PDB file of C-alpha atoms in Angstrom:
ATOM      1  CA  UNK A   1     205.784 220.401 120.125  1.00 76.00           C
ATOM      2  CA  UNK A   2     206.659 216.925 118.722  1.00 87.00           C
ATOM      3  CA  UNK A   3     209.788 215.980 117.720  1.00 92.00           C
ATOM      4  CA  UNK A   4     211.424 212.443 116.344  1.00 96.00           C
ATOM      5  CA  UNK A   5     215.217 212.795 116.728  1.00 96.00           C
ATOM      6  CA  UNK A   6     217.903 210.309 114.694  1.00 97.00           C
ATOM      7  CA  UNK A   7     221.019 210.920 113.814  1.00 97.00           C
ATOM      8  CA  UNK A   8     221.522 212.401 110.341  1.00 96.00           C
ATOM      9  CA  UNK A   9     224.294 210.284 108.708  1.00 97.00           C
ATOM     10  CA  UNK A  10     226.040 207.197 109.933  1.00 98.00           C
ATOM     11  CA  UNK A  11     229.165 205.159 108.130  1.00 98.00           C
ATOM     12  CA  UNK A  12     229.115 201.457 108.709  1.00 98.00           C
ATOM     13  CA  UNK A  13     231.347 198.805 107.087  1.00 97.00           C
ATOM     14  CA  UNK A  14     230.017 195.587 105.205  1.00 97.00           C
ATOM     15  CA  UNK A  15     229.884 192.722 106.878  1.00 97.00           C
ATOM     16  CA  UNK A  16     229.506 194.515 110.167  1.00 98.00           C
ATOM     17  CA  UNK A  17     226.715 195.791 112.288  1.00 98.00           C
ATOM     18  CA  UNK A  18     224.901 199.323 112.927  1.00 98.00           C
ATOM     19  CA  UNK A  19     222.345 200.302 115.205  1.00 98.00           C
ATOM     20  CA  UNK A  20     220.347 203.630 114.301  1.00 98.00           C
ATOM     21  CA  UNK A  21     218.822 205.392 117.159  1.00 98.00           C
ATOM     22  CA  UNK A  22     215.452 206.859 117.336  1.00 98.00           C
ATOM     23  CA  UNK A  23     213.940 209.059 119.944  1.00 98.00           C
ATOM     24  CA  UNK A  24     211.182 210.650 119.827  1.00 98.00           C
ATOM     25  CA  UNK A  25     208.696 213.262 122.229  1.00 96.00           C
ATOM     26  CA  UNK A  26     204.591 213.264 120.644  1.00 95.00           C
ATOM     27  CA  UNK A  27     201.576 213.875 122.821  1.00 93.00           C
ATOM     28  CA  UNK A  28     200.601 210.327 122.671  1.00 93.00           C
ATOM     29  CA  UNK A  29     202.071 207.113 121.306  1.00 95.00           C
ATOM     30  CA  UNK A  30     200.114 204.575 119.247  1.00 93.00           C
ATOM     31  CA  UNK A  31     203.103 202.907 117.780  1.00 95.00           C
ATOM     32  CA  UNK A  32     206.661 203.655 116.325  1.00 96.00           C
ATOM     33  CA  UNK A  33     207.218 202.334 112.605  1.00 96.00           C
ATOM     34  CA  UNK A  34     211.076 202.300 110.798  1.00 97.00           C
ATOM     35  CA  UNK A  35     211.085 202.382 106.923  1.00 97.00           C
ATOM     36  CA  UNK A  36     213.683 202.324 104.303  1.00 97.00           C
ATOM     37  CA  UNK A  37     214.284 204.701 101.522  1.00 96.00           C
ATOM     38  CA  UNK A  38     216.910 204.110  98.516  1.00 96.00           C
ATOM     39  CA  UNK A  39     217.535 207.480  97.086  1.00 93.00           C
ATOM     40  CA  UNK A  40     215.258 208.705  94.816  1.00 90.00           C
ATOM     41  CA  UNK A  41     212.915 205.991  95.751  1.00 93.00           C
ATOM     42  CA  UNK A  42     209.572 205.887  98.313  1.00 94.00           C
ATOM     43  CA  UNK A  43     210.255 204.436 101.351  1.00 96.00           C
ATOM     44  CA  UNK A  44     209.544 200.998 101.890  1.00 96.00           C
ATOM     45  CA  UNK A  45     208.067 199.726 105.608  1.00 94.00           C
ATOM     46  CA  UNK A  46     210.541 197.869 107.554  1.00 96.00           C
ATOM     47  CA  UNK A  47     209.265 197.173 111.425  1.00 95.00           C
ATOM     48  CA  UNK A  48     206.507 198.641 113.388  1.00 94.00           C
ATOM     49  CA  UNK A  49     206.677 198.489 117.356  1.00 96.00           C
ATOM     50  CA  UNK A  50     203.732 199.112 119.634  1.00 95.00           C
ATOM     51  CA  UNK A  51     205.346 197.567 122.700  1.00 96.00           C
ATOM     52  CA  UNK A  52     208.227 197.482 124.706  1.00 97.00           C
ATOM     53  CA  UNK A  53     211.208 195.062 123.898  1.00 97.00           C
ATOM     54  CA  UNK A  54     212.452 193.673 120.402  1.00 97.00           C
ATOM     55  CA  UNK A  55     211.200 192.523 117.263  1.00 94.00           C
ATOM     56  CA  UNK A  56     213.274 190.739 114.993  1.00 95.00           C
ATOM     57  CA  UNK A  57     212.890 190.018 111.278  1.00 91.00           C
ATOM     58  CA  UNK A  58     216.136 188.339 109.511  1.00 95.00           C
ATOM     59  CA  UNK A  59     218.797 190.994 109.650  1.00 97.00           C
ATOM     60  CA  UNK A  60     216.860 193.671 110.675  1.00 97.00           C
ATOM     61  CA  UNK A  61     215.745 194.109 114.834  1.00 97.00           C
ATOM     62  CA  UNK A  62     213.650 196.914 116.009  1.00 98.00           C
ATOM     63  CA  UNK A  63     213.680 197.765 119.512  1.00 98.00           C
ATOM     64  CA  UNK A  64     210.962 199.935 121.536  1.00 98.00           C
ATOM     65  CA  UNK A  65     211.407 201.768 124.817  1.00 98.00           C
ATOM     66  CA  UNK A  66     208.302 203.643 125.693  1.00 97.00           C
ATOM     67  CA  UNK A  67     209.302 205.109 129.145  1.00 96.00           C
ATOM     68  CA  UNK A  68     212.448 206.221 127.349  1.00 97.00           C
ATOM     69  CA  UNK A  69     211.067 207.451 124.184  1.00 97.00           C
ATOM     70  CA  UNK A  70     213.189 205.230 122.589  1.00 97.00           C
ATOM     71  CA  UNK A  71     213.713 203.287 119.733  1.00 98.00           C
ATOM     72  CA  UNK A  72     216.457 201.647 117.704  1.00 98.00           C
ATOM     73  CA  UNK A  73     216.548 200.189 114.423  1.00 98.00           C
ATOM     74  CA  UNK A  74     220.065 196.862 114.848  1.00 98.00           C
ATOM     75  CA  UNK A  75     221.051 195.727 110.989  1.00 98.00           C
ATOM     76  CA  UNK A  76     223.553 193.294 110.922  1.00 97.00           C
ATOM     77  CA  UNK A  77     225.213 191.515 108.482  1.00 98.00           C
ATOM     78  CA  UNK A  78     225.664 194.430 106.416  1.00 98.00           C
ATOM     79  CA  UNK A  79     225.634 194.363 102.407  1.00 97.00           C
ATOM     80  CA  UNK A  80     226.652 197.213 100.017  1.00 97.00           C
ATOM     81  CA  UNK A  81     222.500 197.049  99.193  1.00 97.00           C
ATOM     82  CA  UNK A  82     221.817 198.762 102.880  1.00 98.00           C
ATOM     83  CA  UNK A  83     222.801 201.758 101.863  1.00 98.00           C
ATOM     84  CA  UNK A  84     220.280 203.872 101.983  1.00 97.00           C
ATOM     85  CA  UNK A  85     218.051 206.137 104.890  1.00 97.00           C
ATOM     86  CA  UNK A  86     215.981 204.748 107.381  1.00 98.00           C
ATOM     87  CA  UNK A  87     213.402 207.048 108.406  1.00 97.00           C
ATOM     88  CA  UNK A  88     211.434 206.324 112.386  1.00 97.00           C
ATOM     89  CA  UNK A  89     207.769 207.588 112.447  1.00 96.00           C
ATOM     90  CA  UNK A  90     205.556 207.439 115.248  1.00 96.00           C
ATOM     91  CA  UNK A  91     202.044 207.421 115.671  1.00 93.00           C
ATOM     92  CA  UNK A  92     200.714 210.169 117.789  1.00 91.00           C
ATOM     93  CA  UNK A  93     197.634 210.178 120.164  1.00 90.00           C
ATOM     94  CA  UNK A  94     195.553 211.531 116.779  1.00 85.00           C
ATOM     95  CA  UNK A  95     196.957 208.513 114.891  1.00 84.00           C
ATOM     96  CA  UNK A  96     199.069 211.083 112.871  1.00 86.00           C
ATOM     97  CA  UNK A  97     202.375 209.958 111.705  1.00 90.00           C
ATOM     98  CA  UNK A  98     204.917 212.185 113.076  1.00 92.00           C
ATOM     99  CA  UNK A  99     208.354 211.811 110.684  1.00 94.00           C
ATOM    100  CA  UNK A 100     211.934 212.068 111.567  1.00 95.00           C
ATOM    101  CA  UNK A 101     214.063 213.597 108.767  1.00 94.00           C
ATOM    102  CA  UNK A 102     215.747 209.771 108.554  1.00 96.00           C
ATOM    103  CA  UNK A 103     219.514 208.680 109.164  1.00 97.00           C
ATOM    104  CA  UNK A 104     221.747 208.293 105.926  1.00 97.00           C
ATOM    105  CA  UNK A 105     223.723 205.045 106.174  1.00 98.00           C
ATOM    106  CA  UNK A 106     226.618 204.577 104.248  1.00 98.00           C
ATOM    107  CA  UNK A 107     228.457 201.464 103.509  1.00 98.00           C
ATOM    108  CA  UNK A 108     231.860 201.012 102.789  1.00 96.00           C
ATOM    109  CA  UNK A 109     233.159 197.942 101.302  1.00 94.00           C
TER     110      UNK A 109
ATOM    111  CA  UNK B   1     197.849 192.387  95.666  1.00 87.00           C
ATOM    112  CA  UNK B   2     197.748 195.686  96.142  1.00 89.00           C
ATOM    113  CA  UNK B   3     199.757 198.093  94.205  1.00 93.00           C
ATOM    114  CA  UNK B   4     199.676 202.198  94.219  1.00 96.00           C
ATOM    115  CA  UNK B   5     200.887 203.950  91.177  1.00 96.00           C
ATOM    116  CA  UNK B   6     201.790 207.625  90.709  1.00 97.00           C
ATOM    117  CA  UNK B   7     202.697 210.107  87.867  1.00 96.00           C
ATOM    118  CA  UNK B   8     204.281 212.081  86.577  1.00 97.00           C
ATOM    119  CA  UNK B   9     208.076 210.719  88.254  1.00 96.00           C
ATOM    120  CA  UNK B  10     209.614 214.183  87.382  1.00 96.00           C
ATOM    121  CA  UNK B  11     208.369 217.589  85.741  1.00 96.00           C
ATOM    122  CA  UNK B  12     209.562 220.831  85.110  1.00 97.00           C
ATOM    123  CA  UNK B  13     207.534 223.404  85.703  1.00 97.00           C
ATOM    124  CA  UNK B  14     207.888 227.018  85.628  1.00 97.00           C
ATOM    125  CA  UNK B  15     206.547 229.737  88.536  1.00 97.00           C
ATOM    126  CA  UNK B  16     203.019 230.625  87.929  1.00 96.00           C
ATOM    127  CA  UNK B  17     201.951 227.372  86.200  1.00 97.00           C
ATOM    128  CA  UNK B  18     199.156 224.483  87.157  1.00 97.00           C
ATOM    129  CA  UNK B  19     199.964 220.894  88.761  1.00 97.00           C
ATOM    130  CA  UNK B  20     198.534 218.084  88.419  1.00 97.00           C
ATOM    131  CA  UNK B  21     199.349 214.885  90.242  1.00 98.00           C
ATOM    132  CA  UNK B  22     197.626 211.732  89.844  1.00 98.00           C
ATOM    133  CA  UNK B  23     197.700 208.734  92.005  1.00 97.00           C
ATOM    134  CA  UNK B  24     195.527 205.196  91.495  1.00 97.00           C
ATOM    135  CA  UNK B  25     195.555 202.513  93.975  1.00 96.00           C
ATOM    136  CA  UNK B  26     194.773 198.754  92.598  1.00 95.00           C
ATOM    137  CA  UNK B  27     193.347 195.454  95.006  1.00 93.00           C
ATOM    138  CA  UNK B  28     192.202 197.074  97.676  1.00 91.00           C
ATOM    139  CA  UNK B  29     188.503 199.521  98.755  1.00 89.00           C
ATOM    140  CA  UNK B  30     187.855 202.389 100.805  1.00 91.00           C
ATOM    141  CA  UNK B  31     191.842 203.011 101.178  1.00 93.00           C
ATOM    142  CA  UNK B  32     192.993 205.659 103.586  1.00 93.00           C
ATOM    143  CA  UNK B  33     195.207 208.371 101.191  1.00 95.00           C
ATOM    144  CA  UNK B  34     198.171 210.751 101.705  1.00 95.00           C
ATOM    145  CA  UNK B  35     199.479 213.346  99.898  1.00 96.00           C
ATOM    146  CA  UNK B  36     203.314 214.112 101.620  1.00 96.00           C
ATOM    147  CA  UNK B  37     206.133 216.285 100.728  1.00 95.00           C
ATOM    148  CA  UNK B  38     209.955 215.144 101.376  1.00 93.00           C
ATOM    149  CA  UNK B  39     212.468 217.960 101.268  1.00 86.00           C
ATOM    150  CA  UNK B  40     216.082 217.503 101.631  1.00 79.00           C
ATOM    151  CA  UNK B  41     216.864 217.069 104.953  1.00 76.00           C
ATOM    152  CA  UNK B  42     213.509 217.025 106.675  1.00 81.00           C
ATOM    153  CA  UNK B  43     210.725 214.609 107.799  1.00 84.00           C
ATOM    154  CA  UNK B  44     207.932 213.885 105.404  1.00 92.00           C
ATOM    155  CA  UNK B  45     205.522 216.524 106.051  1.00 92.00           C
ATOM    156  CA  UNK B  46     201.556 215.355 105.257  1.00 92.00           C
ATOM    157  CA  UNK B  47     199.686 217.298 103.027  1.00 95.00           C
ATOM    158  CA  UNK B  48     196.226 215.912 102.950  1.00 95.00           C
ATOM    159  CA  UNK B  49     194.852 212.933 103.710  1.00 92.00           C
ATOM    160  CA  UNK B  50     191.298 211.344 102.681  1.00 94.00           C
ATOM    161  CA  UNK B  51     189.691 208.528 104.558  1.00 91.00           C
ATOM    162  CA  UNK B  52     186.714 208.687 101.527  1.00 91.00           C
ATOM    163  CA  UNK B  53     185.321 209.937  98.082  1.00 93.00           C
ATOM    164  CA  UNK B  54     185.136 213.957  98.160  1.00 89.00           C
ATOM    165  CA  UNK B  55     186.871 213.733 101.620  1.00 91.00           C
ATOM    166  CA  UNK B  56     189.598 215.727 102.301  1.00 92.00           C
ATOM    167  CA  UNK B  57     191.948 217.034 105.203  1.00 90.00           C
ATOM    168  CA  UNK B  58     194.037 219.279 104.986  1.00 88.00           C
ATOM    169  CA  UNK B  59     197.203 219.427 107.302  1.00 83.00           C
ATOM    170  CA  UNK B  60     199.136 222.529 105.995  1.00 80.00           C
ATOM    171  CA  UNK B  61     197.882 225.761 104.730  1.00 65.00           C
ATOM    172  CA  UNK B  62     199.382 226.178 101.194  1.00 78.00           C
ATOM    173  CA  UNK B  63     198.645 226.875  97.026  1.00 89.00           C
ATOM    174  CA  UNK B  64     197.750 223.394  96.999  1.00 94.00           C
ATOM    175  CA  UNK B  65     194.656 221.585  96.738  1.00 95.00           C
ATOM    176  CA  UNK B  66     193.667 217.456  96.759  1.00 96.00           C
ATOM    177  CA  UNK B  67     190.501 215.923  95.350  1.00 96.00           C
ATOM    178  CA  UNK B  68     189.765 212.536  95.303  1.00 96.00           C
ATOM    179  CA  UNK B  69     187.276 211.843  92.670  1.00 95.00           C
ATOM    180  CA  UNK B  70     186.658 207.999  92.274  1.00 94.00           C
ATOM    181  CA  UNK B  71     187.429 205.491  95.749  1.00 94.00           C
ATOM    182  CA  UNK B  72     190.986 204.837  94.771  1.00 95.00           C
ATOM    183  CA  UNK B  73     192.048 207.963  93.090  1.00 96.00           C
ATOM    184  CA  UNK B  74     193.541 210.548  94.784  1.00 97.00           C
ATOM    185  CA  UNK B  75     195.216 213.933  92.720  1.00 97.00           C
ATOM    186  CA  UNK B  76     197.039 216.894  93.759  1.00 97.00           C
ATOM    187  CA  UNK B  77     196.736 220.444  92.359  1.00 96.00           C
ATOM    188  CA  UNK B  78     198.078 223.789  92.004  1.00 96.00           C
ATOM    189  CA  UNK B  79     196.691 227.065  89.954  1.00 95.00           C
ATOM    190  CA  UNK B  80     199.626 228.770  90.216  1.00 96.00           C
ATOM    191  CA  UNK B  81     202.863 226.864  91.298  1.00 96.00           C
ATOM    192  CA  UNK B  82     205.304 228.915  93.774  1.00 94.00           C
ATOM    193  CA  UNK B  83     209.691 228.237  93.946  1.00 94.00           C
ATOM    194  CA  UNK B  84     208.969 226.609  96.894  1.00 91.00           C
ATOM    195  CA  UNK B  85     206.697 223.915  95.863  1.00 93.00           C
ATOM    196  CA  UNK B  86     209.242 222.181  94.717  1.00 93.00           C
ATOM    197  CA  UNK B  87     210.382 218.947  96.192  1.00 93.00           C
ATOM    198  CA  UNK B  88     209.962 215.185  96.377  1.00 96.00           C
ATOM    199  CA  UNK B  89     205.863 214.335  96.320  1.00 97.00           C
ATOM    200  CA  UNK B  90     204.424 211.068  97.724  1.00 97.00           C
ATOM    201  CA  UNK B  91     201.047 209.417  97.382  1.00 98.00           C
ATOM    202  CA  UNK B  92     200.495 206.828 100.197  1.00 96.00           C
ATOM    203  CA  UNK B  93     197.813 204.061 101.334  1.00 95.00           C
ATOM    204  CA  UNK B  94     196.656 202.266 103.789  1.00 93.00           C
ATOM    205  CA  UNK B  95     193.999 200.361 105.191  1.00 88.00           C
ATOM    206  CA  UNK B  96     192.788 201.934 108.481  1.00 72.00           C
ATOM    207  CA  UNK B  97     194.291 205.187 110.007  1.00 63.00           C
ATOM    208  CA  UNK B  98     194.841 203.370 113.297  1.00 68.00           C
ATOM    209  CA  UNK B  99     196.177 200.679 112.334  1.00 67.00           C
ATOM    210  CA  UNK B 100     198.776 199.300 109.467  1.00 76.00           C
ATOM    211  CA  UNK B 101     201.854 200.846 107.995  1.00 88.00           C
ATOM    212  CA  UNK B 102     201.855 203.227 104.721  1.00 93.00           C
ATOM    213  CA  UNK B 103     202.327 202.331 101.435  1.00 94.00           C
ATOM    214  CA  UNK B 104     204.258 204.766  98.929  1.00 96.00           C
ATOM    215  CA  UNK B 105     204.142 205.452  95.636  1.00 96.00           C
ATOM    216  CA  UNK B 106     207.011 205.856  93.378  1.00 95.00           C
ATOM    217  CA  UNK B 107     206.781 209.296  94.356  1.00 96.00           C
ATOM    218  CA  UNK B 108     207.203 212.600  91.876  1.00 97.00           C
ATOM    219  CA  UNK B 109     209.916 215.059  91.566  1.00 96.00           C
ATOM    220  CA  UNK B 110     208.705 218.247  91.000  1.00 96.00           C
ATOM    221  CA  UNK B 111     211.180 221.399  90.251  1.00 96.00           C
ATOM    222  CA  UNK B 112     209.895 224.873  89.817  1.00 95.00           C
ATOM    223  CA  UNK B 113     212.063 227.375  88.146  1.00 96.00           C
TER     224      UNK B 113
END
């Protein structure tokens, strides 16, 4: 079956910096995206990787590993506004999205 | 721009009753649109998805149904509305299926007593 594995709740401090993990096993890979979502809200798209290595935008980096089945999602410079989960989806060989069940950050002041 | 609206944000319903969601998508043609479902805890799941007027996929066998009647309108029913319907609902866009990320709605809580 497919699976997208993160962890389910991480605590981070403000100021500092947090790297989610992502991993993920689909019958085919046609890219990996990581979105945001503020409780109660939709999620909102953050970074999309198709290959290997890192993409950076501001304080947000999204690294890709496709031998590995990898991905991370590196936020630095953390403010109180982070808080929130960060869901990784992949793209499958049908072009499905395939969802994780997203990583709950908390920060503390 | 492009902008994707969606309502109601919350109901009440009670077991046994109809649903109707509605979703309209502004600035854009021939979007790509998703119906998903977010329960606590889990991955969206997708619903049904519709790559054209009067066509519809349907991922998951359920009580629920999707027509989209006009290009950029996309609505999701029920007849009869089970306890486990309930849950977070999202409409979604975007512009090819192979390519581009998704764009949500403000999504709909729906509880069913």
């Amino acid at each position: 079956g497919q699976n997208i594995d993160q962890p389910t709740e991480m605590t981070a401090t403000e100021g500092a910096i947090v790297q989610i993990n992502c991993t993920y096993q689909t019958s085919g890979f046609n890219g990996l995206f990581w979105y945001q979502q503020h409780a109660g809200e939709a999620p909102t798209f953050l970074s999309y990787n198709v290959l290997d290595g890192l993409e950076e935008k501001g304080r947000f980096s999204s690294f890709l590993s496709r031998s590995k089945g990898y991905s991370y999602l590196l936020l630095k410079e953390l403010q109180m506004k982070d808080s929130a989960s960060y869901l990784c989806a992949v793209k499958d060989s049908n072009y499905q999205l395939i969802w994780g069940a997203g990583t709950k950050l908390i920060i503390k002041p | 721009s492009q902008t994707i609206h969606q309502w109601p944000a919350t109901l009440v319903q009670p077991v046994g009753s109809p649903l109707s969601l509605e979703c309209t998508v502004e600035g854009t043609s021939n979007p790509n649109l998703y119906w998903y479902r977010q329960a606590a805890g889990r991955g969206l799941q997708l619903l049904f998805y519709s790559v054209g007027i009067g066509q519809i996929s349907s991922e998951v066998p359920q009580n629920l149904s999707a027509s989209r009647p006009q290009d950029r309108q996309f609505i999701l029913s029920s007849k009869k509305l089970l306890l486990s319907d309930s849950g977070f609902y999202l409409c979604a866009w975007s512009v090819r299926q192979e390519t581009g990320e998704l764009f949500f709605g403000e999504g709909s809580r729906l509880t069913v007593l």
